[in-house]
PDB file of C-alpha atoms and ligand atoms in Angstrom:
ATOM      1  CA  MET A  23     -23.927  13.050  -2.141  1.00 72.00           C
ATOM      2  CA  LEU A  24     -20.921  15.340  -1.831  1.00 79.00           C
ATOM      3  CA  ASN A  25     -20.710  17.225   1.503  1.00 81.00           C
ATOM      4  CA  THR A  26     -21.069  20.981   0.952  1.00 79.00           C
ATOM      5  CA  MET A  27     -18.728  21.554   3.953  1.00 76.00           C
ATOM      6  CA  GLY A  28     -15.898  19.804   2.081  1.00 81.00           C
ATOM      7  CA  PHE A  29     -14.584  16.236   2.028  1.00 85.00           C
ATOM      8  CA  LYS A  30     -12.682  16.494   5.334  1.00 85.00           C
ATOM      9  CA  ASN A  31     -16.067  16.419   7.088  1.00 88.00           C
ATOM     10  CA  ASP A  32     -16.594  12.869   5.788  1.00 92.00           C
ATOM     11  CA  ILE A  33     -13.513  11.546   7.610  1.00 93.00           C
ATOM     12  CA  LEU A  34     -14.030   9.959  11.031  1.00 91.00           C
ATOM     13  CA  ASP A  35     -10.356   9.756  11.903  1.00 91.00           C
ATOM     14  CA  SER A  36      -6.886   9.792  10.411  1.00 94.00           C
ATOM     15  CA  LEU A  37      -5.472   6.253  10.443  1.00 97.00           C
ATOM     16  CA  ILE A  38      -2.022   6.821   8.926  1.00 98.00           C
ATOM     17  CA  SER A  39      -0.484  10.283   8.801  1.00 97.00           C
ATOM     18  CA  LYS A  40       1.347  11.752   5.822  1.00 97.00           C
ATOM     19  CA  GLU A  41       4.592  11.699   7.842  1.00 98.00           C
ATOM     20  CA  ASP A  42       4.238   7.986   8.665  1.00 98.00           C
ATOM     21  CA  ILE A  43       3.442   7.199   5.024  1.00 98.00           C
ATOM     22  CA  ASP A  44       6.486   9.162   3.804  1.00 98.00           C
ATOM     23  CA  ARG A  45       8.812   7.433   6.251  1.00 98.00           C
ATOM     24  CA  ARG A  46       7.532   3.916   5.543  1.00 98.00           C
ATOM     25  CA  VAL A  47       7.472   4.328   1.755  1.00 98.00           C
ATOM     26  CA  LYS A  48      11.100   5.496   1.794  1.00 98.00           C
ATOM     27  CA  GLU A  49      12.066   2.448   3.871  1.00 98.00           C
ATOM     28  CA  MET A  50      10.301   0.166   1.401  1.00 98.00           C
ATOM     29  CA  GLY A  51      12.019   1.857  -1.542  1.00 98.00           C
ATOM     30  CA  LEU A  52      15.426   1.325   0.023  1.00 98.00           C
ATOM     31  CA  ALA A  53      14.666  -2.336   0.848  1.00 98.00           C
ATOM     32  CA  LEU A  54      13.602  -2.879  -2.774  1.00 98.00           C
ATOM     33  CA  THR A  55      16.782  -1.171  -3.984  1.00 98.00           C
ATOM     34  CA  GLU A  56      18.829  -3.706  -2.018  1.00 98.00           C
ATOM     35  CA  GLU A  57      16.842  -6.663  -3.342  1.00 98.00           C
ATOM     36  CA  TYR A  58      16.747  -5.596  -7.000  1.00 98.00           C
ATOM     37  CA  ARG A  59      20.125  -3.895  -7.434  1.00 97.00           C
ATOM     38  CA  GLY A  60      21.377  -4.473 -10.986  1.00 97.00           C
ATOM     39  CA  LYS A  61      18.184  -6.300 -12.045  1.00 98.00           C
ATOM     40  CA  ASN A  62      16.363  -3.428 -13.782  1.00 98.00           C
ATOM     41  CA  PRO A  63      12.911  -4.501 -12.525  1.00 98.00           C
ATOM     42  CA  ILE A  64       9.592  -3.372 -13.984  1.00 98.00           C
ATOM     43  CA  PHE A  65       7.358  -1.662 -11.420  1.00 98.00           C
ATOM     44  CA  ILE A  66       3.697  -2.129 -12.310  1.00 98.00           C
ATOM     45  CA  CYS A  67       1.232   0.474 -11.098  1.00 98.00           C
ATOM     46  CA  VAL A  68      -2.247  -0.906 -10.526  1.00 97.00           C
ATOM     47  CA  LEU A  69      -4.436   2.070 -11.405  1.00 95.00           C
ATOM     48  CA  LYS A  70      -5.992   4.018 -10.029  1.00 93.00           C
ATOM     49  CA  GLY A  71      -5.598   3.390  -6.302  1.00 95.00           C
ATOM     50  CA  SER A  72      -1.821   3.008  -6.205  1.00 97.00           C
ATOM     51  CA  ILE A  73      -0.899   6.199  -8.095  1.00 97.00           C
ATOM     52  CA  HIS A  74       0.537   8.151  -5.151  1.00 98.00           C
ATOM     53  CA  PHE A  75       2.154   5.114  -3.529  1.00 98.00           C
ATOM     54  CA  PHE A  76       3.684   4.085  -6.873  1.00 98.00           C
ATOM     55  CA  SER A  77       4.997   7.553  -7.542  1.00 98.00           C
ATOM     56  CA  ASP A  78       6.611   7.902  -4.094  1.00 98.00           C
ATOM     57  CA  LEU A  79       7.893   4.309  -3.956  1.00 98.00           C
ATOM     58  CA  THR A  80       9.583   4.351  -7.354  1.00 98.00           C
ATOM     59  CA  ARG A  81      11.240   7.691  -6.532  1.00 98.00           C
ATOM     60  CA  SER A  82      12.707   6.048  -3.429  1.00 98.00           C
ATOM     61  CA  PHE A  83      14.140   3.230  -5.574  1.00 98.00           C
ATOM     62  CA  GLU A  84      17.764   4.110  -6.168  1.00 98.00           C
ATOM     63  CA  ASP A  85      18.755   2.067  -9.223  1.00 98.00           C
ATOM     64  CA  TYR A  86      17.658   1.427 -12.821  1.00 98.00           C
ATOM     65  CA  CYS A  87      14.040   0.361 -13.210  1.00 98.00           C
ATOM     66  CA  GLU A  88      11.198   0.696 -15.699  1.00 98.00           C
ATOM     67  CA  LEU A  89       7.609   1.679 -15.011  1.00 98.00           C
ATOM     68  CA  ASP A  90       4.376   0.428 -16.549  1.00 98.00           C
ATOM     69  CA  PHE A  91       0.688   0.785 -15.771  1.00 98.00           C
ATOM     70  CA  LEU A  92      -2.408  -1.343 -15.880  1.00 97.00           C
ATOM     71  CA  SER A  93      -5.952  -0.628 -14.883  1.00 95.00           C
ATOM     72  CA  ILE A  94      -8.380  -3.106 -13.421  1.00 90.00           C
ATOM     73  CA  SER A  95     -11.739  -2.772 -11.786  1.00 82.00           C
ATOM     74  CA  SER A  96     -13.363  -5.091  -9.335  1.00 73.00           C
ATOM     75  CA  TYR A  97     -14.960  -2.781  -6.806  1.00 53.00           C
ATOM     76  CA  GLY A  98     -17.264  -0.330  -8.589  1.00 49.00           C
ATOM     77  CA  ASN A  99     -18.701   2.087  -6.082  1.00 48.00           C
ATOM     78  CA  ALA A 100     -19.391  -0.515  -3.425  1.00 56.00           C
ATOM     79  CA  ARG A 101     -17.036  -1.543  -0.628  1.00 64.00           C
ATOM     80  CA  LYS A 102     -17.048  -5.287  -1.292  1.00 65.00           C
ATOM     81  CA  THR A 103     -15.244  -6.880  -4.187  1.00 68.00           C
ATOM     82  CA  SER A 104     -17.303  -8.993  -6.526  1.00 67.00           C
ATOM     83  CA  GLY A 105     -14.270 -11.181  -7.173  1.00 69.00           C
ATOM     84  CA  ILE A 106     -14.745 -10.513 -10.858  1.00 75.00           C
ATOM     85  CA  VAL A 107     -11.826  -8.516 -12.182  1.00 83.00           C
ATOM     86  CA  ARG A 108     -11.938  -6.609 -15.440  1.00 87.00           C
ATOM     87  CA  LEU A 109      -8.743  -5.529 -17.196  1.00 91.00           C
ATOM     88  CA  ASN A 110      -9.478  -2.015 -18.454  1.00 93.00           C
ATOM     89  CA  LYS A 111      -5.942  -1.199 -19.618  1.00 96.00           C
ATOM     90  CA  ASP A 112      -3.150  -3.712 -20.199  1.00 97.00           C
ATOM     91  CA  LEU A 113       0.599  -3.169 -19.826  1.00 98.00           C
ATOM     92  CA  ASP A 114       2.445  -1.565 -22.727  1.00 98.00           C
ATOM     93  CA  MET A 115       5.623  -3.613 -22.172  1.00 98.00           C
ATOM     94  CA  SER A 116       6.408  -7.305 -22.387  1.00 98.00           C
ATOM     95  CA  ILE A 117       7.291  -8.763 -18.975  1.00 98.00           C
ATOM     96  CA  THR A 118       8.649 -12.076 -20.300  1.00 98.00           C
ATOM     97  CA  GLY A 119      11.974 -12.864 -18.617  1.00 98.00           C
ATOM     98  CA  ARG A 120      11.796  -9.701 -16.475  1.00 98.00           C
ATOM     99  CA  HIS A 121      11.666  -9.092 -12.734  1.00 98.00           C
ATOM    100  CA  VAL A 122       8.212  -7.691 -11.991  1.00 98.00           C
ATOM    101  CA  ILE A 123       7.104  -5.753  -8.916  1.00 98.00           C
ATOM    102  CA  ILE A 124       3.335  -5.264  -8.669  1.00 98.00           C
ATOM    103  CA  VAL A 125       2.473  -2.130  -6.692  1.00 98.00           C
ATOM    104  CA  GLU A 126      -1.012  -2.233  -5.137  1.00 98.00           C
ATOM    105  CA  ASP A 127      -2.807   0.164  -2.795  1.00 97.00           C
ATOM    106  CA  ILE A 128      -4.546  -2.374  -0.566  1.00 97.00           C
ATOM    107  CA  ILE A 129      -5.101  -6.110  -0.324  1.00 96.00           C
ATOM    108  CA  ASP A 130      -8.418  -7.026   1.208  1.00 93.00           C
ATOM    109  CA  SER A 131     -10.004 -10.366   0.170  1.00 92.00           C
ATOM    110  CA  GLY A 132      -6.980 -10.942  -2.079  1.00 94.00           C
ATOM    111  CA  LEU A 133      -9.194 -11.936  -5.018  1.00 91.00           C
ATOM    112  CA  THR A 134      -8.042  -9.057  -7.211  1.00 91.00           C
ATOM    113  CA  MET A 135      -4.352  -9.806  -6.658  1.00 94.00           C
ATOM    114  CA  ASN A 136      -4.939 -13.528  -7.125  1.00 93.00           C
ATOM    115  CA  HIS A 137      -6.457 -12.855 -10.510  1.00 92.00           C
ATOM    116  CA  LEU A 138      -3.764 -10.367 -11.481  1.00 95.00           C
ATOM    117  CA  THR A 139      -0.815 -12.591 -10.541  1.00 95.00           C
ATOM    118  CA  SER A 140      -2.292 -15.515 -12.536  1.00 93.00           C
ATOM    119  CA  LEU A 141      -2.690 -13.237 -15.522  1.00 94.00           C
ATOM    120  CA  LEU A 142       0.888 -11.951 -15.307  1.00 97.00           C
ATOM    121  CA  ARG A 143       2.487 -15.348 -14.494  1.00 97.00           C
ATOM    122  CA  ALA A 144       1.125 -16.669 -17.783  1.00 97.00           C
ATOM    123  CA  ARG A 145       3.471 -14.181 -19.514  1.00 98.00           C
ATOM    124  CA  ASN A 146       6.543 -15.924 -18.041  1.00 98.00           C
ATOM    125  CA  PRO A 147       8.328 -13.193 -16.106  1.00 98.00           C
ATOM    126  CA  GLU A 148      11.604 -14.093 -14.375  1.00 98.00           C
ATOM    127  CA  SER A 149       9.988 -13.260 -11.016  1.00 98.00           C
ATOM    128  CA  ILE A 150       6.920 -11.538  -9.559  1.00 98.00           C
ATOM    129  CA  LYS A 151       6.682  -9.864  -6.177  1.00 98.00           C
ATOM    130  CA  ILE A 152       3.751  -8.028  -4.634  1.00 98.00           C
ATOM    131  CA  VAL A 153       4.158  -4.736  -2.796  1.00 98.00           C
ATOM    132  CA  THR A 154       1.133  -3.259  -1.081  1.00 98.00           C
ATOM    133  CA  LEU A 155       0.786  -0.092   0.948  1.00 98.00           C
ATOM    134  CA  LEU A 156      -2.011  -1.520   3.104  1.00 98.00           C
ATOM    135  CA  ASP A 157      -2.990  -5.039   4.075  1.00 97.00           C
ATOM    136  CA  LYS A 158      -6.166  -6.278   5.769  1.00 96.00           C
ATOM    137  CA  PRO A 159      -5.152  -9.912   6.427  1.00 94.00           C
ATOM    138  CA  GLU A 160      -8.251 -10.727   8.462  1.00 92.00           C
ATOM    139  CA  ARG A 161     -10.412 -10.261   5.350  1.00 88.00           C
ATOM    140  CA  ARG A 162      -8.458 -12.704   3.151  1.00 92.00           C
ATOM    141  CA  GLU A 163     -10.467 -15.176   1.067  1.00 91.00           C
ATOM    142  CA  CYS A 164      -7.587 -16.760  -0.858  1.00 92.00           C
ATOM    143  CA  ALA A 165      -3.920 -17.622  -0.424  1.00 91.00           C
ATOM    144  CA  ILE A 166      -2.236 -14.342  -1.309  1.00 93.00           C
ATOM    145  CA  THR A 167       0.676 -13.105   0.787  1.00 95.00           C
ATOM    146  CA  PRO A 168       2.267  -9.806  -0.248  1.00 98.00           C
ATOM    147  CA  ASP A 169       6.073  -9.695  -0.184  1.00 98.00           C
ATOM    148  CA  TYR A 170       6.253  -6.117   1.112  1.00 98.00           C
ATOM    149  CA  VAL A 171       3.551  -4.482   3.254  1.00 98.00           C
ATOM    150  CA  GLY A 172       3.530  -0.830   4.272  1.00 98.00           C
ATOM    151  CA  PHE A 173       0.979  -1.081   7.056  1.00 98.00           C
ATOM    152  CA  VAL A 174      -1.300  -3.833   8.353  1.00 98.00           C
ATOM    153  CA  ILE A 175      -4.660  -2.226   9.098  1.00 97.00           C
ATOM    154  CA  PRO A 176      -7.869  -3.365  10.824  1.00 93.00           C
ATOM    155  CA  ASN A 177     -11.099  -4.152   9.024  1.00 91.00           C
ATOM    156  CA  GLU A 178     -12.131  -0.553   8.326  1.00 90.00           C
ATOM    157  CA  TYR A 179     -12.936   1.047   4.981  1.00 92.00           C
ATOM    158  CA  VAL A 180     -10.194   3.588   4.373  1.00 95.00           C
ATOM    159  CA  VAL A 181      -9.707   6.385   1.849  1.00 96.00           C
ATOM    160  CA  GLY A 182      -6.972   8.807   0.863  1.00 97.00           C
ATOM    161  CA  TYR A 183      -3.448   8.615  -0.606  1.00 98.00           C
ATOM    162  CA  GLY A 184      -4.953   7.153  -3.791  1.00 98.00           C
ATOM    163  CA  LEU A 185      -7.792   5.158  -2.243  1.00 96.00           C
ATOM    164  CA  ASP A 186     -11.323   6.238  -3.115  1.00 94.00           C
ATOM    165  CA  TYR A 187     -14.919   5.774  -2.211  1.00 93.00           C
ATOM    166  CA  ALA A 188     -17.279   6.386  -5.136  1.00 89.00           C
ATOM    167  CA  GLY A 189     -14.428   8.002  -7.054  1.00 91.00           C
ATOM    168  CA  VAL A 190     -13.488  10.710  -4.531  1.00 94.00           C
ATOM    169  CA  TYR A 191     -10.950  11.201  -1.665  1.00 96.00           C
ATOM    170  CA  ARG A 192      -7.969   9.944  -3.737  1.00 97.00           C
ATOM    171  CA  ASN A 193      -6.232  13.329  -3.359  1.00 96.00           C
ATOM    172  CA  MET A 194      -6.101  13.253   0.468  1.00 96.00           C
ATOM    173  CA  PRO A 195      -2.421  13.136   1.520  1.00 96.00           C
ATOM    174  CA  TYR A 196      -3.088  10.731   4.420  1.00 97.00           C
ATOM    175  CA  VAL A 197      -5.161   7.570   4.971  1.00 98.00           C
ATOM    176  CA  GLY A 198      -8.382   8.073   6.905  1.00 97.00           C
ATOM    177  CA  ILE A 199     -11.461   6.166   7.999  1.00 95.00           C
ATOM    178  CA  LEU A 200     -14.691   7.257   6.394  1.00 91.00           C
ATOM    179  CA  LYS A 201     -17.719   8.082   8.560  1.00 90.00           C
ATOM    180  CA  SER A 202     -20.301   5.318   8.263  1.00 85.00           C
ATOM    181  CA  GLU A 203     -23.061   7.774   7.306  1.00 86.00           C
ATOM    182  CA  VAL A 204     -21.214   8.385   4.034  1.00 87.00           C
ATOM    183  CA  TYR A 205     -22.102   4.832   2.947  1.00 78.00           C
ATOM    184  CA  GLY A 206     -25.804   5.343   3.579  1.00 70.00           C
ATOM    185  CA  ASP A 207     -27.836   2.155   3.098  1.00 56.00           C
ATOM    186  CA  GLU A 208     -24.805   0.185   2.097  1.00 58.00           C
ATOM    187  CA  SER A 209     -23.344   0.094   5.654  1.00 40.00           C
ATOM    188  CA  THR A 210     -24.496  -3.450   6.430  1.00 39.00           C
ATOM    189  CA  GLU A 211     -22.544  -4.999   3.556  1.00 35.00           C
ATOM    190  CA  VAL A 212     -19.084  -5.195   5.146  1.00 31.00           C
TER     191      VAL A 212
HETATM  192  P1  5GP B 303      -9.604  -7.380  -2.857  1.00 51.06           P
HETATM  193  O1  5GP B 303      -9.759  -8.042  -4.194  1.00 51.06           O
HETATM  194  O2  5GP B 303      -8.289  -7.685  -2.195  1.00 51.06           O
HETATM  195  O3  5GP B 303     -10.775  -7.681  -1.959  1.00 51.06           O
HETATM  196  O4  5GP B 303      -9.737  -5.845  -3.082  1.00 51.06           O
HETATM  197  C1  5GP B 303      -8.724  -5.081  -3.607  1.00 51.06           C
HETATM  198  C2  5GP B 303      -9.262  -3.766  -4.074  1.00 51.06           C
HETATM  199  O5  5GP B 303     -10.437  -3.400  -3.333  1.00 51.06           O
HETATM  200  C3  5GP B 303      -8.282  -2.672  -3.829  1.00 51.06           C
HETATM  201  O6  5GP B 303      -7.411  -2.506  -4.916  1.00 51.06           O
HETATM  202  C4  5GP B 303      -9.177  -1.477  -3.607  1.00 51.06           C
HETATM  203  O7  5GP B 303      -9.511  -0.914  -4.845  1.00 51.06           O
HETATM  204  C5  5GP B 303     -10.424  -2.051  -2.987  1.00 51.06           C
HETATM  205  N1  5GP B 303     -10.464  -1.930  -1.517  1.00 51.06           N
HETATM  206  C6  5GP B 303     -10.377  -2.905  -0.598  1.00 51.06           C
HETATM  207  N2  5GP B 303     -10.453  -2.415   0.649  1.00 51.06           N
HETATM  208  C7  5GP B 303     -10.563  -1.081   0.517  1.00 51.06           C
HETATM  209  C8  5GP B 303     -10.639   0.006   1.465  1.00 51.06           C
HETATM  210  O8  5GP B 303     -10.615  -0.113   2.688  1.00 51.06           O
HETATM  211  N3  5GP B 303     -10.732   1.246   0.910  1.00 51.06           N
HETATM  212  C9  5GP B 303     -10.754   1.472  -0.430  1.00 51.06           C
HETATM  213  N4  5GP B 303     -10.854   2.720  -0.834  1.00 51.06           N
HETATM  214  N5  5GP B 303     -10.675   0.485  -1.340  1.00 51.06           N
HETATM  215  C10 5GP B 303     -10.571  -0.780  -0.857  1.00 51.06           C
END
């Protein structure tokens, strides 16, 4: 149920401010520029959660690059991944022989990224690296280690800066922790 007082009333606390996100994303963009200079990498946006991160990160990348988008779903409206990943929209470009940078919003169990990297490796890119804004390493269920991490966060369900719960909150400019009452009966699942 949407709160008639507005979505800010659903947020328990801000976890990462807009200023901290801006600063860290710029740093990551510059580090990627150093690593990929002259390599014309393909940045892959994993829709929908990484839209804002992808947009800011690629604008901080100061050399030639190409951008492509794919859409997967594994979460639905719940807070736990099923581990079953569905590809809703594939890439438009071929990645064979190219340097690929996967841009993800958050890595939790790692199952989604595990599935995605297997899928993309089968297309024989020159290299694949994983960049994630947020990482919850204590929740990992498989051997996935991102190459670039914006922020390591505790085991809390977060929303904002692209991340949703039940389809909303993606437009918040910062990352916040949702009040547990927003989950209702589902709160015992995580
Ligand atoms: P994993 O497969 O690593 O468990 O889950 C990855 C996906 O689960 C993310 O792309 C994201 O959609 C969702 N997810 C995991 N943790 C959170 C969280 O704290 N907040 C939100 N909004 N989504 C999450």
